[in-house]
Amino acid sequence: LDSAGRSGFDEELVAELRAVNDAFKPDERFLVVSADLGQVAGKQAQEFNAAAPLTGVIVTKMDGSGKGGGALSSVAVSGAKIAFIGTGEKMADLEAFDAEAFVGSLVGFPNIGALLEKAREASDEQVLEKAMSDGKLDFDSFLAQMRTMRKMGPLKQVMQMLGVYDLPEEVVGQSEEKLKQFEAAVLSMTPAERKNPDLMKQKARQQRVAKGAGIKEDEVKQLLQNFERASKMMKSLGRNRGFLKGIGKRFPGLAGMK
């Protein structure tokens, strides 16, 4: 049941909300407040919590307001529990509130736990686990990595999990466009080229892929350079099995990566 928007300082509307709560007796009662309310959000939560005890508060617009910290702290002080925060307009942008991760974001510490969890949810685990287990990367597994990046949500959000908060919008847009170009290039390769990356060192193949993907030859070369860096990192991870084992223990969803 979604009630109409109201202010916690309007006695008539609060009385109406109390009547609705008494009539329906819901198991869960969430208050949705905008982060740009700042500390007023806490006062709103306190008033509503007194009228109809809240299960939790959902604080939206956390991605675009400098008052987000004030809203969260004031809601917490009000006695209401912060359940979720919203960082965008899609369901994927609604996330369970993690106080430790939030404090870490304020001081610039990366939220590696959330990043790995998003990666696990978005990834083609079978393809990526095989690549990490073998310590080898081909263009099929590289394509899976790129698609995982895109499924994880807006690039800006992913970078924030890594502790990067001041990435210019122009850079974000260019990076997302580059991922699309790289994916188009891989899809323009033959099955043999995807399985044997060394074939793509031939200039004629690079020219053919660029034409098929509708991109410049230089962009294909950028793809190959990025692939080479990722391949070296994958080989390093493949040798460091202790690291992967530790990751698996901490995040059970990734336990298959040995």
PDB file of N, CA and C in Angstrom, residues 150-251:
ATOM      1  N   ARG A 150      29.144  -3.874 -17.470  1.00  0.00           N
ATOM      2  CA  ARG A 150      27.968  -3.105 -17.874  1.00  0.00           C
ATOM      3  C   ARG A 150      26.741  -3.485 -17.058  1.00  0.00           C
ATOM      4  N   LYS A 151      26.649  -4.769 -16.659  1.00  0.00           N
ATOM      5  CA  LYS A 151      25.499  -5.220 -15.863  1.00  0.00           C
ATOM      6  C   LYS A 151      25.573  -4.744 -14.418  1.00  0.00           C
ATOM      7  N   MET A 152      26.769  -4.411 -13.964  1.00  0.00           N
ATOM      8  CA  MET A 152      26.945  -4.007 -12.567  1.00  0.00           C
ATOM      9  C   MET A 152      26.313  -2.657 -12.267  1.00  0.00           C
ATOM     10  N   GLY A 153      25.912  -1.951 -13.307  1.00  0.00           N
ATOM     11  CA  GLY A 153      25.285  -0.656 -13.093  1.00  0.00           C
ATOM     12  C   GLY A 153      26.107   0.458 -13.705  1.00  0.00           C
ATOM     13  N   PRO A 154      25.671   1.696 -13.502  1.00  0.00           N
ATOM     14  CA  PRO A 154      26.400   2.840 -14.057  1.00  0.00           C
ATOM     15  C   PRO A 154      27.866   2.815 -13.636  1.00  0.00           C
ATOM     16  N   LEU A 155      28.743   3.141 -14.573  1.00  0.00           N
ATOM     17  CA  LEU A 155      30.181   3.103 -14.302  1.00  0.00           C
ATOM     18  C   LEU A 155      30.555   4.011 -13.132  1.00  0.00           C
ATOM     19  N   LYS A 156      29.874   5.135 -13.017  1.00  0.00           N
ATOM     20  CA  LYS A 156      30.170   6.068 -11.925  1.00  0.00           C
ATOM     21  C   LYS A 156      29.951   5.394 -10.576  1.00  0.00           C
ATOM     22  N   GLN A 157      28.887   4.600 -10.476  1.00  0.00           N
ATOM     23  CA  GLN A 157      28.576   3.897  -9.228  1.00  0.00           C
ATOM     24  C   GLN A 157      29.637   2.850  -8.922  1.00  0.00           C
ATOM     25  N   VAL A 158      30.075   2.138  -9.952  1.00  0.00           N
ATOM     26  CA  VAL A 158      31.113   1.120  -9.768  1.00  0.00           C
ATOM     27  C   VAL A 158      32.410   1.773  -9.299  1.00  0.00           C
ATOM     28  N   MET A 159      32.764   2.908  -9.912  1.00  0.00           N
ATOM     29  CA  MET A 159      33.992   3.597  -9.528  1.00  0.00           C
ATOM     30  C   MET A 159      33.914   4.123  -8.093  1.00  0.00           C
ATOM     31  N   GLN A 160      32.720   4.525  -7.657  1.00  0.00           N
ATOM     32  CA  GLN A 160      32.556   4.982  -6.273  1.00  0.00           C
ATOM     33  C   GLN A 160      32.839   3.850  -5.293  1.00  0.00           C
ATOM     34  N   MET A 161      32.488   2.620  -5.681  1.00  0.00           N
ATOM     35  CA  MET A 161      32.777   1.463  -4.829  1.00  0.00           C
ATOM     36  C   MET A 161      34.281   1.236  -4.707  1.00  0.00           C
ATOM     37  N   LEU A 162      35.022   1.741  -5.696  1.00  0.00           N
ATOM     38  CA  LEU A 162      36.479   1.619  -5.660  1.00  0.00           C
ATOM     39  C   LEU A 162      37.127   2.833  -4.989  1.00  0.00           C
ATOM     40  N   GLY A 163      36.299   3.732  -4.478  1.00  0.00           N
ATOM     41  CA  GLY A 163      36.829   4.891  -3.771  1.00  0.00           C
ATOM     42  C   GLY A 163      37.077   6.096  -4.652  1.00  0.00           C
ATOM     43  N   VAL A 164      36.603   6.061  -5.916  1.00  0.00           N
ATOM     44  CA  VAL A 164      36.790   7.188  -6.841  1.00  0.00           C
ATOM     45  C   VAL A 164      35.474   7.959  -6.915  1.00  0.00           C
ATOM     46  N   TYR A 165      35.436   9.160  -6.337  1.00  0.00           N
ATOM     47  CA  TYR A 165      34.183   9.903  -6.222  1.00  0.00           C
ATOM     48  C   TYR A 165      34.115  11.151  -7.096  1.00  0.00           C
ATOM     49  N   ASP A 166      35.224  11.571  -7.659  1.00  0.00           N
ATOM     50  CA  ASP A 166      35.237  12.832  -8.400  1.00  0.00           C
ATOM     51  C   ASP A 166      35.481  12.622  -9.888  1.00  0.00           C
ATOM     52  N   LEU A 167      35.017  11.493 -10.418  1.00  0.00           N
ATOM     53  CA  LEU A 167      35.206  11.200 -11.835  1.00  0.00           C
ATOM     54  C   LEU A 167      34.286  12.099 -12.662  1.00  0.00           C
ATOM     55  N   PRO A 168      34.841  12.916 -13.576  1.00  0.00           N
ATOM     56  CA  PRO A 168      34.012  13.815 -14.382  1.00  0.00           C
ATOM     57  C   PRO A 168      33.002  13.046 -15.232  1.00  0.00           C
ATOM     58  N   GLU A 169      31.817  13.640 -15.420  1.00  0.00           N
ATOM     59  CA  GLU A 169      30.764  12.996 -16.208  1.00  0.00           C
ATOM     60  C   GLU A 169      31.246  12.699 -17.624  1.00  0.00           C
ATOM     61  N   GLU A 170      32.073  13.586 -18.167  1.00  0.00           N
ATOM     62  CA  GLU A 170      32.593  13.402 -19.524  1.00  0.00           C
ATOM     63  C   GLU A 170      33.430  12.128 -19.617  1.00  0.00           C
ATOM     64  N   VAL A 171      34.249  11.895 -18.600  1.00  0.00           N
ATOM     65  CA  VAL A 171      35.093  10.696 -18.578  1.00  0.00           C
ATOM     66  C   VAL A 171      34.233   9.451 -18.439  1.00  0.00           C
ATOM     67  N   VAL A 172      33.208   9.523 -17.592  1.00  0.00           N
ATOM     68  CA  VAL A 172      32.300   8.388 -17.400  1.00  0.00           C
ATOM     69  C   VAL A 172      31.622   8.032 -18.716  1.00  0.00           C
ATOM     70  N   GLY A 173      31.113   9.060 -19.413  1.00  0.00           N
ATOM     71  CA  GLY A 173      30.428   8.834 -20.683  1.00  0.00           C
ATOM     72  C   GLY A 173      31.342   8.227 -21.731  1.00  0.00           C
ATOM     73  N   GLN A 174      32.574   8.724 -21.812  1.00  0.00           N
ATOM     74  CA  GLN A 174      33.539   8.206 -22.783  1.00  0.00           C
ATOM     75  C   GLN A 174      33.889   6.749 -22.480  1.00  0.00           C
ATOM     76  N   SER A 175      34.037   6.429 -21.207  1.00  0.00           N
ATOM     77  CA  SER A 175      34.397   5.066 -20.810  1.00  0.00           C
ATOM     78  C   SER A 175      33.281   4.088 -21.133  1.00  0.00           C
ATOM     79  N   GLU A 176      32.036   4.489 -20.879  1.00  0.00           N
ATOM     80  CA  GLU A 176      30.903   3.612 -21.175  1.00  0.00           C
ATOM     81  C   GLU A 176      30.772   3.395 -22.678  1.00  0.00           C
ATOM     82  N   GLU A 177      31.024   4.438 -23.455  1.00  0.00           N
ATOM     83  CA  GLU A 177      30.977   4.319 -24.912  1.00  0.00           C
ATOM     84  C   GLU A 177      32.092   3.404 -25.410  1.00  0.00           C
ATOM     85  N   LYS A 178      33.258   3.486 -24.763  1.00  0.00           N
ATOM     86  CA  LYS A 178      34.391   2.642 -25.149  1.00  0.00           C
ATOM     87  C   LYS A 178      34.069   1.172 -24.911  1.00  0.00           C
ATOM     88  N   LEU A 179      33.391   0.859 -23.821  1.00  0.00           N
ATOM     89  CA  LEU A 179      32.997  -0.527 -23.549  1.00  0.00           C
ATOM     90  C   LEU A 179      32.096  -1.062 -24.659  1.00  0.00           C
ATOM     91  N   LYS A 180      31.172  -0.222 -25.132  1.00  0.00           N
ATOM     92  CA  LYS A 180      30.278  -0.630 -26.220  1.00  0.00           C
ATOM     93  C   LYS A 180      31.071  -0.902 -27.498  1.00  0.00           C
ATOM     94  N   GLN A 181      32.057  -0.053 -27.785  1.00  0.00           N
ATOM     95  CA  GLN A 181      32.882  -0.234 -28.981  1.00  0.00           C
ATOM     96  C   GLN A 181      33.701  -1.516 -28.892  1.00  0.00           C
ATOM     97  N   PHE A 182      34.276  -1.768 -27.723  1.00  0.00           N
ATOM     98  CA  PHE A 182      35.076  -2.980 -27.540  1.00  0.00           C
ATOM     99  C   PHE A 182      34.214  -4.229 -27.707  1.00  0.00           C
ATOM    100  N   GLU A 183      33.002  -4.179 -27.166  1.00  0.00           N
ATOM    101  CA  GLU A 183      32.106  -5.333 -27.291  1.00  0.00           C
ATOM    102  C   GLU A 183      31.757  -5.576 -28.755  1.00  0.00           C
ATOM    103  N   ALA A 184      31.493  -4.503 -29.490  1.00  0.00           N
ATOM    104  CA  ALA A 184      31.177  -4.633 -30.913  1.00  0.00           C
ATOM    105  C   ALA A 184      32.351  -5.241 -31.671  1.00  0.00           C
ATOM    106  N   ALA A 185      33.572  -4.866 -31.302  1.00  0.00           N
ATOM    107  CA  ALA A 185      34.766  -5.397 -31.964  1.00  0.00           C
ATOM    108  C   ALA A 185      34.910  -6.895 -31.719  1.00  0.00           C
ATOM    109  N   VAL A 186      34.716  -7.324 -30.478  1.00  0.00           N
ATOM    110  CA  VAL A 186      34.838  -8.755 -30.164  1.00  0.00           C
ATOM    111  C   VAL A 186      33.771  -9.549 -30.912  1.00  0.00           C
ATOM    112  N   LEU A 187      32.561  -9.000 -30.992  1.00  0.00           N
ATOM    113  CA  LEU A 187      31.474  -9.689 -31.692  1.00  0.00           C
ATOM    114  C   LEU A 187      31.728  -9.764 -33.198  1.00  0.00           C
ATOM    115  N   SER A 188      32.624  -8.917 -33.706  1.00  0.00           N
ATOM    116  CA  SER A 188      32.969  -8.945 -35.130  1.00  0.00           C
ATOM    117  C   SER A 188      34.089  -9.931 -35.440  1.00  0.00           C
ATOM    118  N   MET A 189      34.667 -10.531 -34.401  1.00  0.00           N
ATOM    119  CA  MET A 189      35.723 -11.528 -34.593  1.00  0.00           C
ATOM    120  C   MET A 189      35.121 -12.886 -34.926  1.00  0.00           C
ATOM    121  N   THR A 190      35.911 -13.722 -35.574  1.00  0.00           N
ATOM    122  CA  THR A 190      35.485 -15.096 -35.841  1.00  0.00           C
ATOM    123  C   THR A 190      35.664 -15.925 -34.566  1.00  0.00           C
ATOM    124  N   PRO A 191      34.975 -17.065 -34.451  1.00  0.00           N
ATOM    125  CA  PRO A 191      35.164 -17.937 -33.281  1.00  0.00           C
ATOM    126  C   PRO A 191      36.626 -18.307 -33.062  1.00  0.00           C
ATOM    127  N   ALA A 192      37.361 -18.519 -34.164  1.00  0.00           N
ATOM    128  CA  ALA A 192      38.777 -18.883 -34.051  1.00  0.00           C
ATOM    129  C   ALA A 192      39.592 -17.737 -33.464  1.00  0.00           C
ATOM    130  N   GLU A 193      39.271 -16.509 -33.868  1.00  0.00           N
ATOM    131  CA  GLU A 193      39.998 -15.346 -33.353  1.00  0.00           C
ATOM    132  C   GLU A 193      39.725 -15.134 -31.863  1.00  0.00           C
ATOM    133  N   ARG A 194      38.505 -15.415 -31.457  1.00  0.00           N
ATOM    134  CA  ARG A 194      38.173 -15.244 -30.035  1.00  0.00           C
ATOM    135  C   ARG A 194      38.911 -16.262 -29.175  1.00  0.00           C
ATOM    136  N   LYS A 195      39.059 -17.466 -29.687  1.00  0.00           N
ATOM    137  CA  LYS A 195      39.721 -18.526 -28.923  1.00  0.00           C
ATOM    138  C   LYS A 195      41.239 -18.407 -28.967  1.00  0.00           C
ATOM    139  N   ASN A 196      41.755 -17.811 -30.036  1.00  0.00           N
ATOM    140  CA  ASN A 196      43.203 -17.666 -30.200  1.00  0.00           C
ATOM    141  C   ASN A 196      43.546 -16.190 -30.412  1.00  0.00           C
ATOM    142  N   PRO A 197      43.683 -15.425 -29.338  1.00  0.00           N
ATOM    143  CA  PRO A 197      43.910 -13.979 -29.436  1.00  0.00           C
ATOM    144  C   PRO A 197      45.127 -13.583 -30.265  1.00  0.00           C
ATOM    145  N   ASP A 198      46.122 -14.454 -30.369  1.00  0.00           N
ATOM    146  CA  ASP A 198      47.323 -14.113 -31.136  1.00  0.00           C
ATOM    147  C   ASP A 198      47.002 -13.832 -32.601  1.00  0.00           C
ATOM    148  N   LEU A 199      45.921 -14.408 -33.106  1.00  0.00           N
ATOM    149  CA  LEU A 199      45.540 -14.176 -34.501  1.00  0.00           C
ATOM    150  C   LEU A 199      45.254 -12.696 -34.761  1.00  0.00           C
ATOM    151  N   MET A 200      44.796 -11.997 -33.708  1.00  0.00           N
ATOM    152  CA  MET A 200      44.425 -10.597 -33.880  1.00  0.00           C
ATOM    153  C   MET A 200      45.625  -9.660 -33.974  1.00  0.00           C
ATOM    154  N   LYS A 201      46.832 -10.203 -33.923  1.00  0.00           N
ATOM    155  CA  LYS A 201      48.024  -9.383 -34.115  1.00  0.00           C
ATOM    156  C   LYS A 201      48.210  -9.038 -35.589  1.00  0.00           C
ATOM    157  N   GLN A 202      47.507  -9.756 -36.454  1.00  0.00           N
ATOM    158  CA  GLN A 202      47.622  -9.519 -37.895  1.00  0.00           C
ATOM    159  C   GLN A 202      46.826  -8.268 -38.284  1.00  0.00           C
ATOM    160  N   LYS A 203      47.460  -7.367 -38.998  1.00  0.00           N
ATOM    161  CA  LYS A 203      46.853  -6.083 -39.352  1.00  0.00           C
ATOM    162  C   LYS A 203      45.584  -6.262 -40.181  1.00  0.00           C
ATOM    163  N   ALA A 204      45.607  -7.227 -41.101  1.00  0.00           N
ATOM    164  CA  ALA A 204      44.439  -7.440 -41.957  1.00  0.00           C
ATOM    165  C   ALA A 204      43.210  -7.817 -41.124  1.00  0.00           C
ATOM    166  N   ARG A 205      43.427  -8.611 -40.087  1.00  0.00           N
ATOM    167  CA  ARG A 205      42.312  -9.005 -39.213  1.00  0.00           C
ATOM    168  C   ARG A 205      41.799  -7.793 -38.421  1.00  0.00           C
ATOM    169  N   GLN A 206      42.721  -6.949 -37.976  1.00  0.00           N
ATOM    170  CA  GLN A 206      42.324  -5.749 -37.241  1.00  0.00           C
ATOM    171  C   GLN A 206      41.473  -4.829 -38.127  1.00  0.00           C
ATOM    172  N   GLN A 207      41.879  -4.695 -39.382  1.00  0.00           N
ATOM    173  CA  GLN A 207      41.138  -3.851 -40.315  1.00  0.00           C
ATOM    174  C   GLN A 207      39.739  -4.413 -40.564  1.00  0.00           C
ATOM    175  N   ARG A 208      39.652  -5.748 -40.717  1.00  0.00           N
ATOM    176  CA  ARG A 208      38.364  -6.381 -40.965  1.00  0.00           C
ATOM    177  C   ARG A 208      37.417  -6.227 -39.773  1.00  0.00           C
ATOM    178  N   VAL A 209      37.952  -6.408 -38.566  1.00  0.00           N
ATOM    179  CA  VAL A 209      37.137  -6.284 -37.352  1.00  0.00           C
ATOM    180  C   VAL A 209      36.656  -4.841 -37.170  1.00  0.00           C
ATOM    181  N   ALA A 210      37.543  -3.877 -37.434  1.00  0.00           N
ATOM    182  CA  ALA A 210      37.167  -2.466 -37.308  1.00  0.00           C
ATOM    183  C   ALA A 210      36.019  -2.132 -38.253  1.00  0.00           C
ATOM    184  N   LYS A 211      36.117  -2.621 -39.473  1.00  0.00           N
ATOM    185  CA  LYS A 211      35.072  -2.367 -40.462  1.00  0.00           C
ATOM    186  C   LYS A 211      33.768  -3.036 -40.046  1.00  0.00           C
ATOM    187  N   GLY A 212      33.860  -4.264 -39.560  1.00  0.00           N
ATOM    188  CA  GLY A 212      32.661  -4.999 -39.146  1.00  0.00           C
ATOM    189  C   GLY A 212      31.978  -4.375 -37.939  1.00  0.00           C
ATOM    190  N   ALA A 213      32.771  -3.782 -37.041  1.00  0.00           N
ATOM    191  CA  ALA A 213      32.214  -3.187 -35.819  1.00  0.00           C
ATOM    192  C   ALA A 213      31.808  -1.728 -36.014  1.00  0.00           C
ATOM    193  N   GLY A 214      32.206  -1.155 -37.155  1.00  0.00           N
ATOM    194  CA  GLY A 214      31.880   0.245 -37.408  1.00  0.00           C
ATOM    195  C   GLY A 214      32.685   1.206 -36.554  1.00  0.00           C
ATOM    196  N   ILE A 215      33.923   0.819 -36.257  1.00  0.00           N
ATOM    197  CA  ILE A 215      34.793   1.670 -35.437  1.00  0.00           C
ATOM    198  C   ILE A 215      36.122   1.873 -36.159  1.00  0.00           C
ATOM    199  N   LYS A 216      36.974   2.732 -35.607  1.00  0.00           N
ATOM    200  CA  LYS A 216      38.275   2.990 -36.211  1.00  0.00           C
ATOM    201  C   LYS A 216      39.261   1.873 -35.864  1.00  0.00           C
ATOM    202  N   GLU A 217      40.254   1.721 -36.725  1.00  0.00           N
ATOM    203  CA  GLU A 217      41.275   0.699 -36.482  1.00  0.00           C
ATOM    204  C   GLU A 217      42.033   0.980 -35.180  1.00  0.00           C
ATOM    205  N   ASP A 218      42.229   2.259 -34.867  1.00  0.00           N
ATOM    206  CA  ASP A 218      42.912   2.622 -33.621  1.00  0.00           C
ATOM    207  C   ASP A 218      42.152   2.112 -32.398  1.00  0.00           C
ATOM    208  N   GLU A 219      40.835   2.072 -32.513  1.00  0.00           N
ATOM    209  CA  GLU A 219      40.017   1.603 -31.389  1.00  0.00           C
ATOM    210  C   GLU A 219      40.141   0.099 -31.210  1.00  0.00           C
ATOM    211  N   VAL A 220      40.358  -0.613 -32.316  1.00  0.00           N
ATOM    212  CA  VAL A 220      40.625  -2.050 -32.217  1.00  0.00           C
ATOM    213  C   VAL A 220      41.969  -2.262 -31.521  1.00  0.00           C
ATOM    214  N   LYS A 221      42.938  -1.414 -31.853  1.00  0.00           N
ATOM    215  CA  LYS A 221      44.255  -1.520 -31.210  1.00  0.00           C
ATOM    216  C   LYS A 221      44.151  -1.232 -29.708  1.00  0.00           C
ATOM    217  N   GLN A 222      43.289  -0.286 -29.345  1.00  0.00           N
ATOM    218  CA  GLN A 222      43.069  -0.002 -27.922  1.00  0.00           C
ATOM    219  C   GLN A 222      42.477  -1.214 -27.218  1.00  0.00           C
ATOM    220  N   LEU A 223      41.555  -1.888 -27.902  1.00  0.00           N
ATOM    221  CA  LEU A 223      40.973  -3.115 -27.353  1.00  0.00           C
ATOM    222  C   LEU A 223      42.060  -4.149 -27.099  1.00  0.00           C
ATOM    223  N   LEU A 224      42.953  -4.321 -28.067  1.00  0.00           N
ATOM    224  CA  LEU A 224      44.021  -5.316 -27.932  1.00  0.00           C
ATOM    225  C   LEU A 224      44.960  -4.960 -26.778  1.00  0.00           C
ATOM    226  N   GLN A 225      45.227  -3.674 -26.605  1.00  0.00           N
ATOM    227  CA  GLN A 225      46.085  -3.238 -25.496  1.00  0.00           C
ATOM    228  C   GLN A 225      45.418  -3.515 -24.151  1.00  0.00           C
ATOM    229  N   ASN A 226      44.129  -3.235 -24.064  1.00  0.00           N
ATOM    230  CA  ASN A 226      43.391  -3.510 -22.831  1.00  0.00           C
ATOM    231  C   ASN A 226      43.310  -5.002 -22.557  1.00  0.00           C
ATOM    232  N   PHE A 227      43.136  -5.771 -23.629  1.00  0.00           N
ATOM    233  CA  PHE A 227      43.080  -7.223 -23.481  1.00  0.00           C
ATOM    234  C   PHE A 227      44.411  -7.759 -22.956  1.00  0.00           C
ATOM    235  N   GLU A 228      45.502  -7.214 -23.467  1.00  0.00           N
ATOM    236  CA  GLU A 228      46.829  -7.666 -23.048  1.00  0.00           C
ATOM    237  C   GLU A 228      47.051  -7.397 -21.560  1.00  0.00           C
ATOM    238  N   ARG A 229      46.633  -6.218 -21.101  1.00  0.00           N
ATOM    239  CA  ARG A 229      46.772  -5.891 -19.674  1.00  0.00           C
ATOM    240  C   ARG A 229      45.919  -6.820 -18.814  1.00  0.00           C
ATOM    241  N   ALA A 230      44.687  -7.069 -19.255  1.00  0.00           N
ATOM    242  CA  ALA A 230      43.796  -7.957 -18.504  1.00  0.00           C
ATOM    243  C   ALA A 230      44.333  -9.381 -18.491  1.00  0.00           C
ATOM    244  N   SER A 231      44.931  -9.798 -19.605  1.00  0.00           N
ATOM    245  CA  SER A 231      45.491 -11.145 -19.707  1.00  0.00           C
ATOM    246  C   SER A 231      46.640 -11.337 -18.721  1.00  0.00           C
ATOM    247  N   LYS A 232      47.503 -10.315 -18.614  1.00  0.00           N
ATOM    248  CA  LYS A 232      48.624 -10.393 -17.670  1.00  0.00           C
ATOM    249  C   LYS A 232      48.121 -10.464 -16.232  1.00  0.00           C
ATOM    250  N   MET A 233      47.077  -9.677 -15.932  1.00  0.00           N
ATOM    251  CA  MET A 233      46.513  -9.696 -14.585  1.00  0.00           C
ATOM    252  C   MET A 233      45.901 -11.058 -14.279  1.00  0.00           C
ATOM    253  N   MET A 234      45.226 -11.655 -15.270  1.00  0.00           N
ATOM    254  CA  MET A 234      44.602 -12.958 -15.077  1.00  0.00           C
ATOM    255  C   MET A 234      45.655 -14.029 -14.807  1.00  0.00           C
ATOM    256  N   LYS A 235      46.780 -13.953 -15.528  1.00  0.00           N
ATOM    257  CA  LYS A 235      47.861 -14.915 -15.298  1.00  0.00           C
ATOM    258  C   LYS A 235      48.412 -14.774 -13.886  1.00  0.00           C
ATOM    259  N   SER A 236      48.526 -13.524 -13.438  1.00  0.00           N
ATOM    260  CA  SER A 236      49.027 -13.274 -12.087  1.00  0.00           C
ATOM    261  C   SER A 236      48.083 -13.843 -11.040  1.00  0.00           C
ATOM    262  N   LEU A 237      46.775 -13.653 -11.241  1.00  0.00           N
ATOM    263  CA  LEU A 237      45.787 -14.191 -10.302  1.00  0.00           C
ATOM    264  C   LEU A 237      45.779 -15.708 -10.333  1.00  0.00           C
ATOM    265  N   GLY A 238      45.988 -16.264 -11.529  1.00  0.00           N
ATOM    266  CA  GLY A 238      46.016 -17.719 -11.653  1.00  0.00           C
ATOM    267  C   GLY A 238      47.148 -18.334 -10.857  1.00  0.00           C
ATOM    268  N   ARG A 239      48.280 -17.601 -10.775  1.00  0.00           N
ATOM    269  CA  ARG A 239      49.421 -18.097  -9.995  1.00  0.00           C
ATOM    270  C   ARG A 239      49.202 -17.902  -8.497  1.00  0.00           C
ATOM    271  N   ASN A 240      48.435 -16.860  -8.146  1.00  0.00           N
ATOM    272  CA  ASN A 240      48.221 -16.540  -6.731  1.00  0.00           C
ATOM    273  C   ASN A 240      46.935 -17.196  -6.234  1.00  0.00           C
ATOM    274  N   ARG A 241      46.935 -18.502  -6.129  1.00  0.00           N
ATOM    275  CA  ARG A 241      45.733 -19.230  -5.739  1.00  0.00           C
ATOM    276  C   ARG A 241      45.346 -18.964  -4.287  1.00  0.00           C
ATOM    277  N   GLY A 242      46.316 -18.589  -3.467  1.00  0.00           N
ATOM    278  CA  GLY A 242      46.011 -18.271  -2.076  1.00  0.00           C
ATOM    279  C   GLY A 242      45.096 -17.064  -1.977  1.00  0.00           C
ATOM    280  N   PHE A 243      45.333 -16.087  -2.864  1.00  0.00           N
ATOM    281  CA  PHE A 243      44.496 -14.892  -2.886  1.00  0.00           C
ATOM    282  C   PHE A 243      43.062 -15.250  -3.256  1.00  0.00           C
ATOM    283  N   LEU A 244      42.909 -16.073  -4.307  1.00  0.00           N
ATOM    284  CA  LEU A 244      41.576 -16.467  -4.746  1.00  0.00           C
ATOM    285  C   LEU A 244      40.860 -17.288  -3.685  1.00  0.00           C
ATOM    286  N   LYS A 245      41.617 -18.139  -2.982  1.00  0.00           N
ATOM    287  CA  LYS A 245      41.022 -18.960  -1.933  1.00  0.00           C
ATOM    288  C   LYS A 245      40.496 -18.068  -0.810  1.00  0.00           C
ATOM    289  N   GLY A 246      41.262 -17.019  -0.490  1.00  0.00           N
ATOM    290  CA  GLY A 246      40.842 -16.090   0.558  1.00  0.00           C
ATOM    291  C   GLY A 246      39.588 -15.333   0.164  1.00  0.00           C
ATOM    292  N   ILE A 247      39.527 -14.932  -1.100  1.00  0.00           N
ATOM    293  CA  ILE A 247      38.338 -14.241  -1.591  1.00  0.00           C
ATOM    294  C   ILE A 247      37.127 -15.160  -1.490  1.00  0.00           C
ATOM    295  N   GLY A 248      37.319 -16.436  -1.840  1.00  0.00           N
ATOM    296  CA  GLY A 248      36.224 -17.392  -1.793  1.00  0.00           C
ATOM    297  C   GLY A 248      35.688 -17.583  -0.396  1.00  0.00           C
ATOM    298  N   LYS A 249      36.576 -17.558   0.620  1.00  0.00           N
ATOM    299  CA  LYS A 249      36.143 -17.727   2.008  1.00  0.00           C
ATOM    300  C   LYS A 249      35.341 -16.523   2.481  1.00  0.00           C
ATOM    301  N   ARG A 250      35.781 -15.344   2.062  1.00  0.00           N
ATOM    302  CA  ARG A 250      35.110 -14.130   2.531  1.00  0.00           C
ATOM    303  C   ARG A 250      33.794 -13.897   1.815  1.00  0.00           C
ATOM    304  N   PHE A 251      33.762 -14.274   0.522  1.00  0.00           N
ATOM    305  CA  PHE A 251      32.555 -14.085  -0.261  1.00  0.00           C
ATOM    306  C   PHE A 251      32.163 -15.434  -0.857  1.00  0.00           C
TER     307      PHE A 251
END
